[in-house]
Short mmCIF file of C-alpha atoms and ligand atoms in Angstrom, two decimals:
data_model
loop_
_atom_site.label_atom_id
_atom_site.label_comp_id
_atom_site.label_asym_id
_atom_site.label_seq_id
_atom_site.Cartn_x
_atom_site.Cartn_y
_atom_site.Cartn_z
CA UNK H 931 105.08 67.26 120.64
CA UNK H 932 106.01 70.15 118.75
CA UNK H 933 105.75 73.31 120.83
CA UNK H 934 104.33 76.46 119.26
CA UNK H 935 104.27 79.98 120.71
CA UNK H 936 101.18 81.85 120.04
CA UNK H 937 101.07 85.63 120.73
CA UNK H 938 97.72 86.99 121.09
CA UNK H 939 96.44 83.47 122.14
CA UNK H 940 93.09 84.90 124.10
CA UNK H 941 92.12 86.87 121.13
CA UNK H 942 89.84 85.77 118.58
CA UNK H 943 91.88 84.41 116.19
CA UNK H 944 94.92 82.89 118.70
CA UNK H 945 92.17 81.15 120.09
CA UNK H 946 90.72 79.77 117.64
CA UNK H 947 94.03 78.63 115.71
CA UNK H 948 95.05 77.18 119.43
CA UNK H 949 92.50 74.63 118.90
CA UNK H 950 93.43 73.70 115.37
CA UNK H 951 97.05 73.59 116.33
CA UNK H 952 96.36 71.00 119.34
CA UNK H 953 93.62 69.00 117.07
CA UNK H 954 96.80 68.82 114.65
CA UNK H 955 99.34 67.47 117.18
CA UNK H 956 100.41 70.79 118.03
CA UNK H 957 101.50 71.82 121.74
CA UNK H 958 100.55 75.61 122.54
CA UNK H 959 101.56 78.39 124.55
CA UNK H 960 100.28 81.99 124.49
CA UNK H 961 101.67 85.31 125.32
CA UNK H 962 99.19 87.69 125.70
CA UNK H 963 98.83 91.06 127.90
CA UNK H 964 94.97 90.94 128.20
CA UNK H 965 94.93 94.55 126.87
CA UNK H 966 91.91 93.22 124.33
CA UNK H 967 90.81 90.04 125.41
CA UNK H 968 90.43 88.51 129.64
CA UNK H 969 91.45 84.02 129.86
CA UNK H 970 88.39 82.84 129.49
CA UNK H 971 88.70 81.73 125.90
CA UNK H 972 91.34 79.45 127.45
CA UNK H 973 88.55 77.40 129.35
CA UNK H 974 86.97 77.46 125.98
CA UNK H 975 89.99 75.65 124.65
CA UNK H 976 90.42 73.63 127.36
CA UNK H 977 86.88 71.76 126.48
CA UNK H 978 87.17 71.74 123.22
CA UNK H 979 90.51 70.16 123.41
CA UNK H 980 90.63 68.71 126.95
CA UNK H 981 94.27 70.16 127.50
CA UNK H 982 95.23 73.30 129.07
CA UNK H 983 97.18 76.02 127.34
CA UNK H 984 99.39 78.11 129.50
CA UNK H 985 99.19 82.01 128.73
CA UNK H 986 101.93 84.62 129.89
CA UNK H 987 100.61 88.00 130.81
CA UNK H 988 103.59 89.80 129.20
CA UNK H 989 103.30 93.23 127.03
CA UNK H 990 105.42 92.17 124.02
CA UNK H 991 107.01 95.68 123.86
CA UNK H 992 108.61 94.29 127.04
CA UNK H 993 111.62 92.80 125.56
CA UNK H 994 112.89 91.52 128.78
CA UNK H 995 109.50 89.90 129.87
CA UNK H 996 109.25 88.50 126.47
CA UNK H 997 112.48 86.85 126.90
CA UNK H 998 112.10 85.60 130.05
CA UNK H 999 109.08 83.16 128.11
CA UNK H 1000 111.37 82.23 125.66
CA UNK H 1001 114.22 81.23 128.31
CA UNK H 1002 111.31 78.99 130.20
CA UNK H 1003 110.09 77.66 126.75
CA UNK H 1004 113.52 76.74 125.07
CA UNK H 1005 111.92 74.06 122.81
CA UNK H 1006 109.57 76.98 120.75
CA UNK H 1007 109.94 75.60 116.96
CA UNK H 1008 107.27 77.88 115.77
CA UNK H 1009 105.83 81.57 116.77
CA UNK H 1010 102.35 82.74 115.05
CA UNK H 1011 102.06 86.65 115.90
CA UNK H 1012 98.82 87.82 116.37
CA UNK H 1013 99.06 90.11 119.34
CA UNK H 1014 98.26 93.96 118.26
CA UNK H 1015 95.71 96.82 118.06
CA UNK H 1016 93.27 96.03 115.40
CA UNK H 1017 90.75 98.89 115.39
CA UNK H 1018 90.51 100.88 112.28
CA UNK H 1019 89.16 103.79 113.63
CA UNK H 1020 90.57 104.10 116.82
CA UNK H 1021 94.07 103.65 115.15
CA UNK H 1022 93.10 107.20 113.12
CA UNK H 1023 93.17 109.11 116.49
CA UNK H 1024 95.53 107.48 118.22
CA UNK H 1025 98.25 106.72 115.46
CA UNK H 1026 101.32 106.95 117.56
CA UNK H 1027 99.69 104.34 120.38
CA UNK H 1028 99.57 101.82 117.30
CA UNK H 1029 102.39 102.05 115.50
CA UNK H 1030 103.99 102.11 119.12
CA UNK H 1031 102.34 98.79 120.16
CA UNK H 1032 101.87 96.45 116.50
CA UNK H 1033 105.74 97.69 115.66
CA UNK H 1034 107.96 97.38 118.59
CA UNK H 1035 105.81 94.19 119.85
CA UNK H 1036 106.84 92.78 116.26
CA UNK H 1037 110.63 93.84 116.57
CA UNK H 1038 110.92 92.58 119.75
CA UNK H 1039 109.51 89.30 118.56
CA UNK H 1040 111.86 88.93 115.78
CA UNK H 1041 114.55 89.78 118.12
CA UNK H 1042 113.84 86.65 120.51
CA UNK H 1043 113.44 84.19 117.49
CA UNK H 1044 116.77 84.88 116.44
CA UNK H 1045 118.35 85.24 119.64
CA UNK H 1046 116.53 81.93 120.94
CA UNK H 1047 116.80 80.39 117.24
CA UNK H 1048 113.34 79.79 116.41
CA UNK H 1049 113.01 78.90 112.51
CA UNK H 1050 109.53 79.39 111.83
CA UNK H 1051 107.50 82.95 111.89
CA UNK H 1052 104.14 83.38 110.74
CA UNK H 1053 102.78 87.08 110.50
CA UNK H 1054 99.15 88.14 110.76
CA UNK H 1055 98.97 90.92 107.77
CA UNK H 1056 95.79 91.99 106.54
CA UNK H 1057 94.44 92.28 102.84
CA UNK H 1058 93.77 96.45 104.46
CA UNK H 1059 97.58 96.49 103.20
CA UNK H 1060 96.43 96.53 99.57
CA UNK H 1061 94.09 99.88 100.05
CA UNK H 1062 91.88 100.90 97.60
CA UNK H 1063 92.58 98.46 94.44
CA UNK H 1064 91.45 98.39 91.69
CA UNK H 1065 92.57 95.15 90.82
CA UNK H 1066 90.21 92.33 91.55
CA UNK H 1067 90.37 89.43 92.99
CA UNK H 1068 93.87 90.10 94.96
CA UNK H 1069 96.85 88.32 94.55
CA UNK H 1070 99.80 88.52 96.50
CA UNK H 1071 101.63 90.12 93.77
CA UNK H 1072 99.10 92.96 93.71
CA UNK H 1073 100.72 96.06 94.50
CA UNK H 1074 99.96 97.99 97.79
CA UNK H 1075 98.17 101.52 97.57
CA UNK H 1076 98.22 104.11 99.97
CA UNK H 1077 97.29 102.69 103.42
CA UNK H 1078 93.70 104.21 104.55
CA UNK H 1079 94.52 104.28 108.05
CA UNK H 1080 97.42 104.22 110.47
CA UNK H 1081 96.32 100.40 111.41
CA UNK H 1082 96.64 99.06 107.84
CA UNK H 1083 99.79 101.25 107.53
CA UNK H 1084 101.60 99.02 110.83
CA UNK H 1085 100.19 96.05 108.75
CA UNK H 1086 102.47 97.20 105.61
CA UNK H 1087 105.53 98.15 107.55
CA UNK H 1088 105.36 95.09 109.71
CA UNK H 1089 105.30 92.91 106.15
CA UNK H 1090 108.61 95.66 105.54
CA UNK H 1091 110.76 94.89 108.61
CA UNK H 1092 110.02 90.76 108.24
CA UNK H 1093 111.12 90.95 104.52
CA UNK H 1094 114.22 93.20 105.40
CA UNK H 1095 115.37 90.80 108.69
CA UNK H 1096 114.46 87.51 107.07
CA UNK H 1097 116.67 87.90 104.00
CA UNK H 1098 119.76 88.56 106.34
CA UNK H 1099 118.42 86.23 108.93
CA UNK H 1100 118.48 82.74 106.85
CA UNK H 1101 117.77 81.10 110.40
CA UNK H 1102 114.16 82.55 110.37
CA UNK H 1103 111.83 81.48 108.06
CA UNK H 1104 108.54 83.64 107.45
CA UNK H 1105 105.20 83.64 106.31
CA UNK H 1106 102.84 86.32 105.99
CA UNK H 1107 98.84 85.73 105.84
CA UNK H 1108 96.82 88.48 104.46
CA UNK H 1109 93.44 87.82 105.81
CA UNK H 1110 90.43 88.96 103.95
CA UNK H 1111 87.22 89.52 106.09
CA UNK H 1112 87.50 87.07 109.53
CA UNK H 1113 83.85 86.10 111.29
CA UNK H 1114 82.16 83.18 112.78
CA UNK H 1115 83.20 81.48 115.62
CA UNK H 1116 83.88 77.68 116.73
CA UNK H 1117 80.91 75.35 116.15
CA UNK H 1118 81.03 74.79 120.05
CA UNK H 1119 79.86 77.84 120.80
CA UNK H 1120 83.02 77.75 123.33
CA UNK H 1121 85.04 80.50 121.67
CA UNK H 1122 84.23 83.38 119.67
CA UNK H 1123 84.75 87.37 119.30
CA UNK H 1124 84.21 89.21 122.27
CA UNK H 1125 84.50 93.14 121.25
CA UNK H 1126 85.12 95.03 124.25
CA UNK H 1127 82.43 97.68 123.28
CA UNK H 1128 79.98 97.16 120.57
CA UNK H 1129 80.95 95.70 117.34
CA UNK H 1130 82.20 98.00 114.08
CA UNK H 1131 82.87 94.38 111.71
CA UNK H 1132 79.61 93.32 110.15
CA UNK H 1133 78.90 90.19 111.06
CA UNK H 1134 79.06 90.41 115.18
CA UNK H 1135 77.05 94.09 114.43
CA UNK H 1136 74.84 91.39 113.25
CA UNK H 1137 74.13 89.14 115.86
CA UNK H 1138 74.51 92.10 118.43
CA UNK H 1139 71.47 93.86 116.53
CA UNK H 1140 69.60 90.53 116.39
CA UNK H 1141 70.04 89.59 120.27
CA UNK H 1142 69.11 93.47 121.11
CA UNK H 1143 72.07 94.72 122.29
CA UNK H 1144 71.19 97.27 119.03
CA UNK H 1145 67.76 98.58 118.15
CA UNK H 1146 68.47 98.72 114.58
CA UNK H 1147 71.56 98.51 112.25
CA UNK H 1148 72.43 100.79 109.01
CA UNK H 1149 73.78 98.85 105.80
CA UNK H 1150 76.44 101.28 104.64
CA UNK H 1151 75.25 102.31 101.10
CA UNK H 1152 73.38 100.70 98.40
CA UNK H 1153 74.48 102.41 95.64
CA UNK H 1154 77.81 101.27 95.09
CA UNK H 1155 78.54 99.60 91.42
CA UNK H 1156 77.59 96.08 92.70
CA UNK H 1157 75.15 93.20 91.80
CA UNK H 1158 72.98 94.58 94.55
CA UNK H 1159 74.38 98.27 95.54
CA UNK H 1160 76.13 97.23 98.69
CA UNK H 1161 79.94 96.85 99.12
CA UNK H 1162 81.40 92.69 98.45
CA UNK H 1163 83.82 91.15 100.81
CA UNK H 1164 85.21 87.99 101.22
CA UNK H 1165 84.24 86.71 104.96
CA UNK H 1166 86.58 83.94 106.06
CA UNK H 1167 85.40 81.48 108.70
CA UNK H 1168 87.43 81.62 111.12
CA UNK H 1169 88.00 77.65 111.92
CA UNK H 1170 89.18 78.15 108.17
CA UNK H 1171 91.60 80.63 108.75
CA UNK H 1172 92.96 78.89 112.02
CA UNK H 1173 93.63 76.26 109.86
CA UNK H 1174 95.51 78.39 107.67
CA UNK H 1175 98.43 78.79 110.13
CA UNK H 1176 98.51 75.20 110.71
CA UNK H 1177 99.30 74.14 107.13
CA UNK H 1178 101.86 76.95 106.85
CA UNK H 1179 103.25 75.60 109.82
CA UNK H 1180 103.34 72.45 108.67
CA UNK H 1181 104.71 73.80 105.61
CA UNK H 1182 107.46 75.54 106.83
CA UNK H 1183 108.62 72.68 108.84
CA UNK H 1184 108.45 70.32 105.52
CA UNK H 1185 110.41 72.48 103.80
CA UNK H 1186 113.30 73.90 105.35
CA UNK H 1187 114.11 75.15 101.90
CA UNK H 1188 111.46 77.81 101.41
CA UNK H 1189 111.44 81.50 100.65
CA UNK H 1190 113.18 83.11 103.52
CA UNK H 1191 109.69 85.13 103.57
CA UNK H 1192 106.38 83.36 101.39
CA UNK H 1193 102.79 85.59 101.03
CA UNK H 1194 99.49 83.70 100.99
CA UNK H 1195 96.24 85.53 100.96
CA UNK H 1196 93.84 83.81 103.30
CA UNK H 1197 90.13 84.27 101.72
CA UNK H 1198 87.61 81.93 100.03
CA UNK H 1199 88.03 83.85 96.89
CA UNK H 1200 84.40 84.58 96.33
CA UNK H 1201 82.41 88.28 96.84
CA UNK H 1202 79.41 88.43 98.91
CA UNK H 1203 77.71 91.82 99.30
CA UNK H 1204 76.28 93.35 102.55
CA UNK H 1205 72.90 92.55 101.59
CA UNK H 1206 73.56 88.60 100.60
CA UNK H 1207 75.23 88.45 103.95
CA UNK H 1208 72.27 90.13 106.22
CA UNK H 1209 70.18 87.41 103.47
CA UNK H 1210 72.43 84.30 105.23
CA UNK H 1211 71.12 85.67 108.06
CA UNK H 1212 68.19 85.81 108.32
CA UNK H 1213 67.67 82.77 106.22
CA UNK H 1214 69.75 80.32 108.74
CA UNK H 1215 68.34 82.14 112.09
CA UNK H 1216 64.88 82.25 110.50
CA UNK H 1217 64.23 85.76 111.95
CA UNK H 1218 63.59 89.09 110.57
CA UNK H 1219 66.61 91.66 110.97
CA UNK H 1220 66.17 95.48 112.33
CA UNK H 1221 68.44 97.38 109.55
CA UNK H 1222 68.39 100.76 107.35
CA UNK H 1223 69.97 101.57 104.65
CA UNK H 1224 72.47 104.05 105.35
CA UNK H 1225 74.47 106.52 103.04
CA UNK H 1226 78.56 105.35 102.92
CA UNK H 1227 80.82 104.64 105.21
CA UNK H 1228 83.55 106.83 104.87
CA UNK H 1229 86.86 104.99 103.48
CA UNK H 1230 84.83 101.64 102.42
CA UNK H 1231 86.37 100.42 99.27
CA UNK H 1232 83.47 99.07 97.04
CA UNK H 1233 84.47 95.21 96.34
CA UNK H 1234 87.49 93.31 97.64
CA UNK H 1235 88.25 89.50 97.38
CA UNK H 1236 91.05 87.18 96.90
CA UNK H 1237 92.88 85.23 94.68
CA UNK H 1238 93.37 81.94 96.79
CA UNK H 1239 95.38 79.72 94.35
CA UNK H 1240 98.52 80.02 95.99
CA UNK H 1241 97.14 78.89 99.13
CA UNK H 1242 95.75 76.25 97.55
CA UNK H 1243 98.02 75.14 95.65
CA UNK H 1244 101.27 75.55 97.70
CA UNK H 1245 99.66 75.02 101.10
CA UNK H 1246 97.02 72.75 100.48
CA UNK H 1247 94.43 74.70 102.19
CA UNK H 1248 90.80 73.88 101.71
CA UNK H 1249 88.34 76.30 103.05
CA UNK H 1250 85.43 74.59 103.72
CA UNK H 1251 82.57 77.16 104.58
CA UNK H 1252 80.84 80.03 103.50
CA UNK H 1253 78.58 82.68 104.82
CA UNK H 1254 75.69 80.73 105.99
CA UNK H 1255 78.16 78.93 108.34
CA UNK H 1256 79.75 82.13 109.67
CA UNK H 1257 76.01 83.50 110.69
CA UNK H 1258 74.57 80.01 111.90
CA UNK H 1259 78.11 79.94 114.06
CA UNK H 1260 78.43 83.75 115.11
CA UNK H 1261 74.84 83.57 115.94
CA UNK H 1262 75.39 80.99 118.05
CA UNK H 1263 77.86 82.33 120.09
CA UNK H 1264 76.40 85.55 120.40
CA UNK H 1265 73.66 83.71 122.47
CA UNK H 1266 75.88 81.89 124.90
CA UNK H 1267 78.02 84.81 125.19
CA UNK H 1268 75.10 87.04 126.08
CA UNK H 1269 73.63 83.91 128.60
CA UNK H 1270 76.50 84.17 130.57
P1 NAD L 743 92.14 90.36 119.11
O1 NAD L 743 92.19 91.75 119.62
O2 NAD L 743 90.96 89.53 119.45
O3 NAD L 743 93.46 89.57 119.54
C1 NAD L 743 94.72 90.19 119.65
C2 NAD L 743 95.28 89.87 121.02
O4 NAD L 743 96.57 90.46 121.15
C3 NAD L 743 94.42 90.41 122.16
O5 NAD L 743 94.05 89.35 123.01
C4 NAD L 743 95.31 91.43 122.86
O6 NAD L 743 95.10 91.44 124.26
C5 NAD L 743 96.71 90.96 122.47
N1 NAD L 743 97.73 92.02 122.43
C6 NAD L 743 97.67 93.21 121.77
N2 NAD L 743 98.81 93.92 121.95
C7 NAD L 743 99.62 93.15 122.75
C8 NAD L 743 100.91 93.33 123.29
N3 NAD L 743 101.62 94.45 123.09
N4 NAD L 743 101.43 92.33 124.05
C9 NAD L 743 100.74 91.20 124.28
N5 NAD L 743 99.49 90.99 123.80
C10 NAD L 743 98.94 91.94 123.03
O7 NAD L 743 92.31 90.44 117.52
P2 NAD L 743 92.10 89.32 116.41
O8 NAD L 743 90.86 89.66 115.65
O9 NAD L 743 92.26 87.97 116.99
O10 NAD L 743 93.32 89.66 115.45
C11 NAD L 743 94.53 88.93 115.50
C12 NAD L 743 95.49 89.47 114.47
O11 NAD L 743 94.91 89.36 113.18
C13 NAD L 743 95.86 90.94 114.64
O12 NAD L 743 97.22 91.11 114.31
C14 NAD L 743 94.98 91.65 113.64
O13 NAD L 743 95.53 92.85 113.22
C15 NAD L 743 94.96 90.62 112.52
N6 NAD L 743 93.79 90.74 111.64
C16 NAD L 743 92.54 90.70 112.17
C17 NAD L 743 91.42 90.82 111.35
C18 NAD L 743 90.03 90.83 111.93
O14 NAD L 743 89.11 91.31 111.26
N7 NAD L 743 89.80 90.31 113.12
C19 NAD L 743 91.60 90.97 109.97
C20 NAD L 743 92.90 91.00 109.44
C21 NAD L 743 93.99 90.88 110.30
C1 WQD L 744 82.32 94.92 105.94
C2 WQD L 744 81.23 95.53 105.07
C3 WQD L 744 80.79 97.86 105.50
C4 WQD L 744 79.13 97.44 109.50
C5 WQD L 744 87.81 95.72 108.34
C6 WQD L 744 89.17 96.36 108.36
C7 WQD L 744 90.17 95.48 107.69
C8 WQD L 744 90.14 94.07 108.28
C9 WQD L 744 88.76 93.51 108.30
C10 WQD L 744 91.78 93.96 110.03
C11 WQD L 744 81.57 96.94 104.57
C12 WQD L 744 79.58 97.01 105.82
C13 WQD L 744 79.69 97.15 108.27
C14 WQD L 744 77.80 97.94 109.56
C15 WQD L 744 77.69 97.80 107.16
N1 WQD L 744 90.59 94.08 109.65
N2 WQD L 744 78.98 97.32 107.13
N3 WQD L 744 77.13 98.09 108.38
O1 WQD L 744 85.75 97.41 106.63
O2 WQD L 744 85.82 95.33 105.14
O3 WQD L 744 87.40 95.55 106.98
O4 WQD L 744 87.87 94.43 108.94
O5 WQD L 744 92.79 93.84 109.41
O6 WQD L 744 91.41 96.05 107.87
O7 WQD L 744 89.09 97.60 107.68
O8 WQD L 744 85.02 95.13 107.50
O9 WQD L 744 83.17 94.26 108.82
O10 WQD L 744 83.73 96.72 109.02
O11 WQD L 744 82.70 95.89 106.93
O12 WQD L 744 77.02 97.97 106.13
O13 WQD L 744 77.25 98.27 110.61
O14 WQD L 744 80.05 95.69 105.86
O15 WQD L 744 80.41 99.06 104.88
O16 WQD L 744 81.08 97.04 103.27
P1 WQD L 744 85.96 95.97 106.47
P2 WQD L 744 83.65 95.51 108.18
#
C-alpha cells in the first residue's frame, strides 16, 4: 500500500483527509507536535476506518526530528502539509511566532523530500492569499493583493519558496490547494474541529452559540452590497476537501509528467451569505438561533468564491455537498463533542 506522510494529521483537516486517504487505499502516517490539536481524532479514525494511524510528536522546525521519521518511514511516496498556525488574528500580534513556525516547518519539509526523494508534495494554501479582490469568482490565475494579515502573508510566501525549489528540484512534484471557507465535520460524528478556545470561523461559532457555550452571536454587518447585506463565502465540506488531496494525489502519481508545481482552488464555486448560512441552520436543526446583527468586522472582504473548473476538470473532483450538510454535520459533532 502506498504510504503517505501527513503533517498536521490530528488537526481538522489531516484528520479528516486521513480517512479519505485509507478509504482510497492509502496507508497514513502523521507528524504532528500537538501544539493545536491532542490524539484523540486518531481513535476517531481508527473507527471510522478500523486501522490505526501512527502519529510522531515532532515540531517540524526540528529538522533533525523530522528526519529521523523520514529515516523510519523510507517508503513515503507522498507528503500533504498541513501542520501550521492558522489564526488570523492571533497571527497580527504575534507575526514573528508565525512566520517562524508555517515557514521554517515548510523549508524543513521540502528539505527531507528531496533529501529522502519523495516525488509528490501537496501544500495547504489558502484563497486569504488573494486579499481583497475584486475579481469574482477566483481563479488560480487571479492575481494576489496585499496580504491582510501576517497568516495569509506565510500562505503567499510558502506558495513562493515551493514554486522557486520545485522548478530546480524536477524530483519533487507540487501541488498547491487554495481552500475557500472549510466547515462541517465527518458524518460519524467521530472527527471534527476542536478550537482550543471558542470559535472565530462561522460555522463552529454556530453550533457553539446553539449548544450554549455562547449566549448570543453577532452577524458581522448587513449592509454590505449583497443579495441580503451580509458578506458571501464559499464553505467547503470538509469530507469534500479531504477528498481533494486524494485526487491530486492520485493525480500526481498518474502523471509523472506534470507541472513541476500545479494550483487548484478547492471551493464549490457558489456564494452563500452569512444570513443563508445561519438560514441552513436553523432550517436542518429545526431550532431558533440567538444572533444580532453587528456592525463589520474589521478586514472582512465583502464576497469571495471560486472558480472550480480546473479542479474539475483536471482533477476530477466532484464536491458533493453544500451548506445544509456542513450545519446538519457540524451540528452534530458539536453535540458529541460537548457529551464527552
Ligand atoms: P489545525 O490547527 O486543526 O491543524 C494543524 C495541525 O498542525 C495541528 O494539529 C497542529 O498541532 C499542527 N502543527 C502546527 N505547527 C506544527 C509544527 N511546527 N510541527 C508539527 N505540527 C504542527 O488546522 P486545520 O484547520 O486542519 O488547517 C490545516 C491547514 O489548512 C493549515 O495549513 C491551514 O493554514 C490551512 N487552511 C485552513 C483553513 C481553515 O479554515 N481551517 C482554511 C484555509 C487553509
Ligand atoms: C465567514 C463570514 C464573517 C463569525 C477565515 C480566514 C481565511 C481562511 C478561512 C485560513 C464572514 C462572518 C463570522 C461571526 C459573522 N482560513 N461571521 N459572525 O474570515 O472568511 O476566512 O477562515 O486560511 O484565511 O480569514 O471566515 O468563518 O471567520 O467568516 O458574521 O461570529 O462569517 O464576517 O463574513 P473568513 P470566517
Amino acid at each position: 500500500m502506498k504510504k503517505v506522510l501527513v503533517t498536521g494529521g490530528c488537526g481538522y483537516i489531516g484528520s479528516h483527509t486521513i480517512v479519505d486517504l485509507i478509504n482510497n487505499g492509502f496507508d497514513a502516517i502523521s507528524i504532528d507536535n500537538l501544539s493545536n490539536s491532542d490524539e484523540s481524532a486518531l481513535e476517531g479514525i481508527r473507527q471510522i476506518t478500523g486501522k490505526a494511524v501512527r502519529n510522531y510528536e515532532v515540531d517540524l522546525c526540528d529538522l533533525t526530528k523530522t528526519r529521523e521519521v523520514f529515516e523510519k518511514n523510507p517508503d513515503i511516496v507522498g507528503i500533504i502539509h498541513f501542520a501550521a498556525l492558522k489564526s488570523v488574528g492571533e497571527s497580527v500580534f504575534q507575526p514573528l511566532r508565525y512566520f517562524h513556525n508555517n515557514l521554517e516547518s515548510l523549508i524543513n519539509i521540502l528539505t527531507c523530500a528531496k533529501e529522502f526523494g519523495v516525488p509528490n508534495f501537496i501544500f495547504s494554501s489558502s484563497c486569504s492569499v488573494y486579499g481583497n479582490t475584486a475579481e469574482l469568482p477566483v481563479t488560480e490565475d487571479t492575481p494576489f493583493q496585499e496580504a491582510e494579515c501576517p497568516y495569509a502573508r506565510t500562505k503567499q510566501m510558502g506558495e513562493k519558496i515551493i514554486e522557486d525549489f520545485t522548478k530546480v528540484t524536477p524530483e519533487v512534484k507540487a501541488v498547491l490547494l487554495r481552500y475557500f471557507n472549510p466547515a462541517g465535520a465527518h458524518e460519524s460524528a467521530l472527527i471534527g474541529e476542536s478550537p482550543r478556545n471558542l470559535a472565530n470561523n462561522l460555522v463552529p461559532v454556530i453550533t457553539e452559540t446553539a449548544i450554549g457555550k455562547r449566549e448570543s452571536m453577532t452577524v458581522f454587518g448587513n449592509d454590505y452590497d449583497t443579495r441580503d447585506g451580509s458578506c458571501i463565502r464559499d464553505y467547503i465540506h470538509v469530507m469534500d476537501l479531504a477528498n481533494a488531496h486524494t485526487k491530486c494525489l492520485e493525480y500526481l502519481i498518474k502523471n509523472e509528467d506534470t507541472k513541476a508545481c500545479e494550483i487548484f482552488n478547492v471551493g464549490i464555486g457558489e456564494g452563500v451569505t452569512v444570513l443563508e448560512a445561519v438560514n441552513a441552520f436553523e432550517k436542518v436543526t429545526r431550532q431558533k438561533l440567538n444572533y444580532k446583527i453587528g456592525p463589520r468586522r474589521a478586514g472582512d472582504v465583502v464576497a469571495i468564491y471560486a472558480n472550480k473548473s480546473k479542479s474539475e476538470n483536471v482533477l476530477g473532483w466532484n464536491p458533493t455537498r453544500g451548506i445544509e450538510e456542513i450545519m446538519k454535520t457540524a451540528w452534530a459533532w458539536e453535540q458529541a463533542r460537548t457529551a464527552e
